[in-house]
Short mmCIF file of C-alpha atoms and ligand atoms in Angstrom, two decimals:
data_model
loop_
_atom_site.label_atom_id
_atom_site.label_comp_id
_atom_site.label_asym_id
_atom_site.label_seq_id
_atom_site.Cartn_x
_atom_site.Cartn_y
_atom_site.Cartn_z
CA UNK A 28 -34.85 94.53 -29.67
CA UNK A 29 -33.07 94.40 -26.34
CA UNK A 30 -32.00 90.95 -25.16
CA UNK A 31 -31.05 90.60 -21.50
CA UNK A 32 -29.21 87.45 -20.51
CA UNK A 33 -29.82 86.77 -16.82
CA UNK A 34 -32.96 87.53 -14.84
CA UNK A 35 -31.75 88.94 -11.52
CA UNK A 36 -32.11 92.32 -9.85
CA UNK A 37 -30.01 94.19 -12.43
CA UNK A 38 -32.20 92.93 -15.30
CA UNK A 39 -35.45 93.81 -13.49
CA UNK A 40 -34.26 97.32 -12.63
CA UNK A 41 -33.09 97.86 -16.21
CA UNK A 42 -36.48 97.13 -17.76
CA UNK A 43 -38.28 99.19 -15.10
CA UNK A 44 -36.10 102.27 -15.72
CA UNK A 45 -36.14 101.80 -19.51
CA UNK A 46 -39.95 101.86 -19.64
CA UNK A 47 -40.17 104.73 -17.12
CA UNK A 48 -37.79 106.73 -19.31
CA UNK A 49 -39.96 106.14 -22.38
CA UNK A 50 -38.00 103.29 -24.03
CA UNK A 51 -40.26 101.44 -26.47
CA UNK A 52 -38.19 98.58 -27.90
CA UNK A 53 -39.23 94.99 -27.37
CA UNK A 54 -37.35 93.30 -24.52
CA UNK A 55 -36.65 89.66 -23.79
CA UNK A 56 -35.09 88.41 -20.54
CA UNK A 57 -33.68 84.89 -20.44
CA UNK A 58 -33.17 83.47 -16.98
CA UNK A 59 -31.83 80.12 -15.95
CA UNK A 60 -33.77 80.46 -12.68
CA UNK A 61 -37.36 79.13 -12.70
CA UNK A 62 -38.53 82.15 -10.66
CA UNK A 63 -38.99 85.71 -11.89
CA UNK A 64 -36.33 88.26 -10.85
CA UNK A 65 -36.11 88.47 -7.06
CA UNK A 66 -34.15 90.19 -4.33
CA UNK A 67 -31.50 87.95 -2.78
CA UNK A 68 -30.95 89.75 0.59
CA UNK A 69 -34.07 88.11 2.17
CA UNK A 70 -32.74 84.63 1.25
CA UNK A 71 -30.27 84.70 4.16
CA UNK A 72 -32.48 86.83 6.42
CA UNK A 73 -36.30 87.09 6.57
CA UNK A 74 -37.11 84.25 4.15
CA UNK A 75 -34.64 81.89 5.81
CA UNK A 76 -36.09 82.73 9.21
CA UNK A 77 -39.61 82.10 7.90
CA UNK A 78 -40.68 85.72 8.42
CA UNK A 79 -41.53 86.37 4.77
CA UNK A 80 -42.85 84.40 1.81
CA UNK A 81 -41.02 83.61 -1.46
CA UNK A 82 -43.33 85.94 -3.42
CA UNK A 83 -42.38 88.84 -1.13
CA UNK A 84 -38.86 88.63 -2.55
CA UNK A 85 -39.95 89.23 -6.17
CA UNK A 86 -38.82 92.54 -7.66
CA UNK A 87 -42.15 92.69 -9.56
CA UNK A 88 -45.05 90.22 -9.76
CA UNK A 89 -44.45 87.93 -12.76
CA UNK A 90 -47.44 89.48 -14.65
CA UNK A 91 -45.77 92.89 -14.51
CA UNK A 92 -43.28 91.86 -17.22
CA UNK A 93 -45.92 90.97 -19.83
CA UNK A 94 -47.89 94.11 -18.91
CA UNK A 95 -44.75 96.13 -19.61
CA UNK A 96 -43.90 94.51 -22.92
CA UNK A 97 -41.18 92.25 -21.56
CA UNK A 98 -40.96 88.62 -22.56
CA UNK A 99 -39.69 86.69 -19.54
CA UNK A 100 -38.25 83.34 -20.52
CA UNK A 101 -37.72 81.54 -17.23
CA UNK A 102 -35.75 78.33 -16.84
CA UNK A 103 -33.81 79.03 -20.07
CA UNK A 104 -30.03 79.16 -20.05
CA UNK A 105 -28.34 80.78 -23.07
CA UNK A 106 -25.01 79.28 -24.06
CA UNK A 107 -23.89 81.99 -26.47
CA UNK A 108 -24.41 85.74 -26.88
CA UNK A 109 -25.54 85.05 -30.46
CA UNK A 110 -28.55 83.10 -29.13
CA UNK A 111 -30.04 86.41 -27.97
CA UNK A 112 -30.37 87.55 -31.61
CA UNK A 113 -30.90 91.14 -30.48
CA UNK A 114 -29.44 94.46 -31.64
CA UNK A 115 -28.65 95.32 -28.04
CA UNK A 116 -27.44 92.59 -25.72
CA UNK A 117 -27.08 93.06 -21.96
CA UNK A 118 -25.13 90.49 -19.96
CA UNK A 119 -26.61 90.39 -16.45
CA UNK A 120 -25.66 86.84 -15.54
CA UNK A 121 -24.62 87.61 -11.94
CA UNK A 122 -22.48 85.18 -10.02
CA UNK A 123 -22.55 81.66 -8.62
CA UNK A 124 -21.34 80.49 -5.23
CA UNK A 125 -18.06 78.68 -4.77
CA UNK A 126 -18.94 75.22 -3.57
CA UNK A 127 -17.43 72.61 -1.27
CA UNK A 128 -18.37 68.93 -1.48
CA UNK A 129 -20.81 67.85 1.18
CA UNK A 130 -21.96 71.39 2.00
CA UNK A 131 -24.99 73.49 1.09
CA UNK A 132 -24.52 76.77 -0.76
CA UNK A 133 -26.97 79.68 -0.74
CA UNK A 134 -27.61 81.68 -3.89
CA UNK A 135 -31.12 81.00 -5.15
CA UNK A 136 -34.60 81.19 -3.73
CA UNK A 137 -34.82 77.41 -3.92
CA UNK A 138 -31.50 77.12 -2.03
CA UNK A 139 -32.97 79.27 0.74
CA UNK A 140 -36.15 77.15 1.00
CA UNK A 141 -34.06 73.98 1.07
CA UNK A 142 -31.78 75.39 3.75
CA UNK A 143 -34.81 76.40 5.83
CA UNK A 144 -36.26 72.90 5.47
CA UNK A 145 -32.96 71.29 6.49
CA UNK A 146 -32.59 73.72 9.42
CA UNK A 147 -35.95 72.48 10.71
CA UNK A 148 -34.46 68.98 11.04
CA UNK A 149 -31.06 70.06 12.44
CA UNK A 150 -29.84 70.57 15.98
CA UNK A 151 -26.33 71.65 15.01
CA UNK A 152 -24.85 73.45 12.02
CA UNK A 153 -21.39 74.38 10.84
CA UNK A 154 -21.23 77.55 8.77
CA UNK A 155 -18.05 78.11 6.79
CA UNK A 156 -17.03 81.67 5.95
CA UNK A 157 -16.97 85.07 7.62
CA UNK A 158 -18.45 87.24 4.85
CA UNK A 159 -21.99 88.49 4.61
CA UNK A 160 -23.59 85.19 3.57
CA UNK A 161 -21.74 83.23 6.30
CA UNK A 162 -22.53 85.78 9.03
CA UNK A 163 -26.17 86.24 8.03
CA UNK A 164 -26.80 82.49 7.78
CA UNK A 165 -25.16 82.02 11.19
CA UNK A 166 -27.45 84.66 12.70
CA UNK A 167 -30.60 83.31 11.02
CA UNK A 168 -29.93 79.67 11.92
CA UNK A 169 -29.21 80.70 15.52
CA UNK A 170 -32.52 82.57 15.53
CA UNK A 171 -34.18 79.31 14.40
CA UNK A 172 -32.75 77.53 17.43
CA UNK A 173 -29.90 75.69 15.69
CA UNK A 174 -26.57 75.55 17.58
CA UNK A 175 -24.09 77.07 15.09
CA UNK A 176 -20.33 76.79 14.93
CA UNK A 177 -19.00 79.36 12.46
CA UNK A 178 -15.58 78.57 11.03
CA UNK A 179 -13.73 81.57 9.62
CA UNK A 180 -10.34 81.28 7.92
CA UNK A 181 -9.48 84.93 8.63
CA UNK A 182 -8.75 86.24 12.14
CA UNK A 183 -12.03 88.20 12.09
CA UNK A 184 -15.39 88.23 10.35
CA UNK A 185 -15.69 90.65 7.41
CA UNK A 186 -11.87 90.79 7.27
CA UNK A 187 -11.73 92.38 3.78
CA UNK A 188 -13.54 95.45 5.15
CA UNK A 189 -10.47 96.17 7.32
CA UNK A 190 -12.79 97.44 10.04
CA UNK A 191 -11.71 95.71 13.30
CA UNK A 192 -14.05 97.83 15.50
CA UNK A 193 -17.04 96.47 13.53
CA UNK A 194 -15.70 92.90 13.39
CA UNK A 195 -14.95 92.81 17.13
CA UNK A 196 -18.44 94.10 17.99
CA UNK A 197 -19.92 91.38 15.78
CA UNK A 198 -17.76 88.72 17.50
CA UNK A 199 -19.15 89.86 20.87
CA UNK A 200 -22.74 89.84 19.58
CA UNK A 201 -22.38 86.40 18.01
CA UNK A 202 -20.84 84.89 21.14
CA UNK A 203 -23.47 86.51 23.38
CA UNK A 204 -26.12 84.81 21.23
CA UNK A 205 -24.48 81.42 21.72
CA UNK A 206 -22.61 81.07 18.42
CA UNK A 207 -19.33 79.19 18.69
CA UNK A 208 -17.03 81.35 16.61
CA UNK A 209 -13.80 79.72 15.47
CA UNK A 210 -11.53 82.40 13.98
CA UNK A 211 -8.32 81.79 12.00
CA UNK A 212 -9.54 78.19 11.69
CA UNK A 213 -10.23 75.75 8.88
CA UNK A 214 -11.08 72.50 10.64
CA UNK A 215 -14.78 71.70 10.34
CA UNK A 216 -16.58 70.17 13.32
CA UNK A 217 -19.20 67.55 12.42
CA UNK A 218 -22.77 68.88 12.39
CA UNK A 219 -26.24 67.96 11.12
CA UNK A 220 -25.98 70.69 8.51
CA UNK A 221 -22.93 72.27 6.86
CA UNK A 222 -23.32 75.52 4.91
CA UNK A 223 -20.56 77.20 2.90
CA UNK A 224 -20.53 80.96 2.37
CA UNK A 225 -17.12 81.14 0.76
CA UNK A 226 -17.60 83.70 -1.96
CA UNK A 227 -18.83 83.77 -5.54
CA UNK A 228 -17.51 83.56 -9.08
CA UNK A 229 -18.97 85.88 -11.72
CA UNK A 230 -20.68 84.15 -14.66
CA UNK A 231 -18.36 85.54 -17.35
CA UNK A 232 -18.19 82.52 -19.67
CA UNK A 233 -20.52 83.87 -22.36
CA UNK A 234 -18.48 87.06 -22.65
CA UNK A 235 -15.16 85.22 -22.66
CA UNK A 236 -16.36 82.82 -25.37
CA UNK A 237 -17.43 85.83 -27.45
CA UNK A 238 -13.91 87.30 -27.18
CA UNK A 239 -14.86 90.20 -24.90
CA UNK A 240 -12.33 91.43 -22.36
CA UNK A 241 -12.70 89.76 -18.94
CA UNK A 242 -10.59 90.60 -15.88
CA UNK A 243 -12.22 90.26 -12.44
CA UNK A 244 -15.46 90.59 -14.44
CA UNK A 245 -16.59 91.67 -17.89
CA UNK A 246 -14.81 94.96 -18.59
CA UNK A 247 -17.16 97.89 -19.35
CA UNK A 248 -16.93 101.69 -19.24
CA UNK A 249 -18.97 104.02 -17.01
CA UNK A 250 -21.91 103.58 -19.42
CA UNK A 251 -21.66 99.76 -19.01
CA UNK A 252 -20.60 99.25 -22.62
CA UNK A 253 -18.05 96.59 -23.57
CA UNK A 254 -15.51 97.33 -26.31
CA UNK A 255 -18.07 95.96 -28.76
CA UNK A 256 -20.91 98.32 -29.73
CA UNK A 257 -24.32 97.19 -28.53
CA UNK A 258 -23.04 94.76 -25.89
CA UNK A 259 -23.29 95.79 -22.25
CA UNK A 260 -22.67 94.14 -18.86
CA UNK A 261 -24.20 95.11 -15.48
CA UNK A 262 -24.43 93.92 -11.88
CA UNK A 263 -22.23 91.32 -10.17
CA UNK A 264 -20.70 90.24 -13.48
CA UNK A 265 -19.41 93.68 -14.57
CA UNK A 266 -16.01 95.23 -13.94
CA UNK A 267 -17.14 98.81 -14.52
CA UNK A 268 -15.30 102.12 -14.52
CA UNK A 269 -15.97 104.16 -11.37
CA UNK A 270 -15.08 107.79 -12.22
CA UNK A 271 -14.97 108.73 -8.51
CA UNK A 272 -11.98 106.46 -7.81
CA UNK A 273 -10.70 106.64 -11.40
CA UNK A 274 -10.40 102.88 -11.68
CA UNK A 275 -12.37 99.79 -12.66
CA UNK A 276 -14.18 97.95 -9.89
CA UNK A 277 -16.40 94.89 -9.53
CA UNK A 278 -18.99 94.86 -6.75
CA UNK A 279 -21.12 91.89 -5.67
CA UNK A 280 -23.89 93.73 -3.89
CA UNK A 281 -27.56 94.59 -4.10
CA UNK A 282 -27.36 98.41 -4.42
CA UNK A 283 -24.75 98.08 -7.14
CA UNK A 284 -26.88 95.72 -9.24
CA UNK A 285 -29.94 97.96 -8.73
CA UNK A 286 -28.01 101.10 -9.65
CA UNK A 287 -26.35 99.53 -12.71
CA UNK A 288 -29.72 98.27 -13.97
CA UNK A 289 -31.52 101.56 -13.43
CA UNK A 290 -28.75 103.61 -15.00
CA UNK A 291 -28.37 101.39 -18.07
CA UNK A 292 -32.16 101.40 -18.51
CA UNK A 293 -32.04 105.21 -18.72
CA UNK A 294 -29.04 105.11 -21.07
CA UNK A 295 -30.75 102.67 -23.45
CA UNK A 296 -33.84 104.90 -23.44
CA UNK A 297 -31.63 107.73 -24.70
CA UNK A 298 -30.72 109.59 -21.52
CA UNK A 299 -27.25 110.98 -20.90
CA UNK A 300 -26.54 108.91 -17.77
CA UNK A 301 -23.42 107.17 -16.47
CA UNK A 302 -22.08 105.57 -13.27
CA UNK A 303 -22.08 108.49 -10.86
CA UNK A 304 -22.62 107.46 -7.26
CA UNK A 305 -20.82 106.55 -4.04
CA UNK A 306 -21.06 102.75 -3.96
CA UNK A 307 -22.74 101.23 -0.93
CA UNK A 308 -23.73 97.90 0.54
CA UNK A 309 -25.43 96.63 3.67
CA UNK A 310 -25.57 93.54 5.83
CA UNK A 311 -27.71 92.60 8.81
CA UNK A 312 -27.05 90.24 11.70
CA UNK A 313 -29.31 89.71 14.74
CA UNK A 314 -31.51 92.65 13.77
CA UNK A 315 -28.66 95.11 13.53
CA UNK A 316 -27.46 96.38 10.18
CA UNK A 317 -24.35 98.15 9.02
CA UNK A 318 -23.44 99.81 5.74
CA UNK A 319 -20.28 100.35 3.76
CA UNK A 320 -19.88 103.45 1.59
CA UNK A 321 -17.15 103.80 -1.02
CA UNK A 322 -13.92 101.86 -1.46
CA UNK A 323 -11.28 101.90 1.29
CA UNK A 324 -8.47 100.52 -0.95
CA UNK A 325 -5.33 102.60 -0.53
CA UNK A 326 -6.37 104.24 2.75
CA UNK A 327 -3.55 105.22 5.13
CA UNK A 328 -5.54 106.14 8.26
CA UNK A 329 -8.87 105.51 10.00
CA UNK A 330 -10.89 107.40 12.60
CA UNK A 331 -13.74 106.04 14.70
CA UNK A 332 -16.72 108.01 15.97
CA UNK A 333 -19.12 106.16 18.33
CA UNK A 334 -18.99 102.45 19.13
CA UNK A 335 -20.15 99.51 16.99
CA UNK A 336 -21.22 97.79 20.22
CA UNK A 337 -23.82 100.55 20.57
CA UNK A 338 -26.45 102.07 18.31
CA UNK A 339 -24.33 104.51 16.35
CA UNK A 340 -20.83 104.39 14.87
CA UNK A 341 -18.89 105.64 11.86
CA UNK A 342 -15.43 104.38 10.91
CA UNK A 343 -13.89 106.69 8.32
CA UNK A 344 -11.07 105.62 6.00
CA UNK A 345 -8.78 108.37 4.67
CA UNK A 346 -5.97 108.65 2.13
CA UNK A 347 -3.67 111.69 2.32
CA UNK A 348 -6.12 113.24 4.79
CA UNK A 349 -9.14 112.84 2.50
CA UNK A 350 -12.06 110.61 3.52
CA UNK A 351 -12.55 107.97 0.79
CA UNK A 352 -14.83 105.40 2.46
CA UNK A 353 -16.77 104.61 5.64
CA UNK A 354 -18.34 101.74 7.56
CA UNK A 355 -21.35 102.85 9.58
CA UNK A 356 -24.30 101.84 11.69
CA UNK A 357 -27.31 103.72 13.07
CA UNK A 358 -27.07 106.92 10.98
CA UNK A 359 -30.21 108.71 9.83
CA UNK A 360 -30.79 109.59 6.18
CA UNK A 361 -29.35 113.10 6.52
CA UNK A 362 -26.26 111.70 8.26
CA UNK A 363 -25.76 109.10 5.51
CA UNK A 364 -26.14 111.71 2.78
CA UNK A 365 -23.62 113.98 4.49
CA UNK A 366 -21.18 111.07 4.74
CA UNK A 367 -21.60 110.22 1.07
CA UNK A 368 -20.98 113.86 0.15
CA UNK A 369 -17.84 113.83 2.32
CA UNK A 370 -16.60 110.67 0.55
CA UNK A 371 -17.44 112.07 -2.88
CA UNK A 372 -15.42 115.21 -2.17
CA UNK A 373 -12.61 113.29 -0.46
CA UNK A 374 -12.15 110.65 -3.18
CA UNK A 375 -12.14 113.36 -5.85
CA UNK A 376 -9.44 115.27 -3.95
CA UNK A 377 -6.99 112.34 -3.53
CA UNK A 378 -4.00 112.76 -5.86
C1 FAD B 27 -28.07 84.92 0.19
C2 FAD B 27 -27.66 86.25 -0.34
C3 FAD B 27 -27.84 87.38 0.46
C4 FAD B 27 -27.45 88.64 -0.01
N1 FAD B 27 -27.58 89.71 0.82
C5 FAD B 27 -27.11 90.91 0.42
C6 FAD B 27 -27.18 92.03 1.29
O1 FAD B 27 -27.67 91.96 2.42
N2 FAD B 27 -26.69 93.22 0.85
C7 FAD B 27 -26.15 93.36 -0.39
O2 FAD B 27 -25.71 94.46 -0.73
N3 FAD B 27 -26.07 92.31 -1.25
C8 FAD B 27 -26.53 91.09 -0.88
N4 FAD B 27 -26.44 90.02 -1.73
C9 FAD B 27 -25.84 90.20 -3.07
C10 FAD B 27 -26.86 90.66 -4.10
O3 FAD B 27 -28.04 89.91 -3.98
C11 FAD B 27 -26.27 90.48 -5.52
O4 FAD B 27 -25.21 91.40 -5.63
C12 FAD B 27 -27.30 90.74 -6.61
O5 FAD B 27 -28.28 89.74 -6.59
C13 FAD B 27 -26.64 90.76 -7.98
O6 FAD B 27 -27.63 90.94 -8.96
P1 FAD B 27 -27.37 90.55 -10.49
O7 FAD B 27 -28.66 90.90 -11.19
O8 FAD B 27 -26.11 91.15 -10.96
O9 FAD B 27 -27.14 88.97 -10.52
P2 FAD B 27 -27.95 87.74 -9.94
O10 FAD B 27 -28.88 88.16 -8.87
O11 FAD B 27 -26.95 86.68 -9.64
O12 FAD B 27 -28.85 87.27 -11.18
C14 FAD B 27 -28.30 86.72 -12.34
C15 FAD B 27 -29.31 85.77 -12.98
O13 FAD B 27 -28.82 85.36 -14.25
C16 FAD B 27 -29.09 83.97 -14.44
N5 FAD B 27 -28.14 83.45 -15.43
C17 FAD B 27 -26.81 83.26 -15.28
N6 FAD B 27 -26.27 82.79 -16.43
C18 FAD B 27 -27.28 82.68 -17.32
C19 FAD B 27 -27.37 82.25 -18.69
N7 FAD B 27 -26.29 81.86 -19.36
N8 FAD B 27 -28.59 82.24 -19.31
C20 FAD B 27 -29.70 82.65 -18.62
N9 FAD B 27 -29.67 83.07 -17.33
C21 FAD B 27 -28.48 83.08 -16.69
C22 FAD B 27 -28.94 83.40 -13.04
O14 FAD B 27 -29.64 82.17 -12.94
C23 FAD B 27 -29.57 84.51 -12.19
O15 FAD B 27 -30.96 84.31 -12.09
C24 FAD B 27 -26.86 88.75 -1.30
C25 FAD B 27 -26.68 87.62 -2.10
C26 FAD B 27 -27.08 86.37 -1.63
C27 FAD B 27 -26.87 85.16 -2.48
#
């Protein structure tokens, strides 16, 4: 039996790929959340703006799990790996938001519905944080007619991306839409609603209590296996080995959780798969989206093609003359694939 602890995107993609690859073992998913596995990106975008319904966010309709031989135990939190009583245990517990007293956080479907309800009663909001949750909530609340002040500790939004041309274009867009952006600031103006998007902590406690190695996340190899046979970790909670950059990484994004789940599903069904992709993530503000490919850590130069104020731009990050990562907007599929191939070749060539 396969026991999956955590019922988010990574878990749902695992069972889907496992069955598609012919895996026949019984599967149980335990999830603390009362809802079946769902996509979180709409929670700060379409669902928050009231443009989609909660059921649209589900990865599969809840019946799909029983039809595919998966026991879905919703609203159940496991407090030990042993409680799974399975030969194969997958830790897919994701992460939880850092919280600040007196503020709302956004992680779950119910958080999003509550935030939408509160936004309907608010004239003003303060949003804390300049990462993707902070920026997307700012954009969505503004769209709903709430006057938002966004307070960002760093001198620019998305500071960790080290992509000033993107950040500056976003500053201009936000201000043009009426957002009061306070950069390099920590003081919070009073508002009807205060939302914190100040990062997440991975839910590593079960692994730590079981004596598994935990660094920034639960340490696994490129086949998502911990040092203990039969115990795996995927998604936000995993510090996995990325062979492209020849180091361990932890990524808190949708495509990563989907890819980890799909790949481990194939592995558990007996396929010879491993982590083998150029990582990517996306964010969307005011109807415009951008993507990040690869990992820019250790870059020593950048080059910009196009303009993030316009429809098309690519900011390349290079190390020793080799392209290792990019931030982009407005590229077609062929352009994105070419960029990923360039990054794959470049990262492999860096000494
Ligand atoms: C508002 C919001 C917007 C986002 N937008 C984007 C975006 O635009 N682009 C992007 O790339 N990424 C985005 N993300 C990030 C992306 O959604 C996450 O990276 C992804 O959900 C991670 O999936 P996961 O399966 O690893 O974990 P999670 O989705 O966190 O799921 C883990 C599940 O495990 C459950 N659980 C935890 N501990 C236990 C336990 N002990 N027992 C039982 N169950 C447990 C939790 O309740 C949860 O349901 C967004 C995230 C949020 C919150």
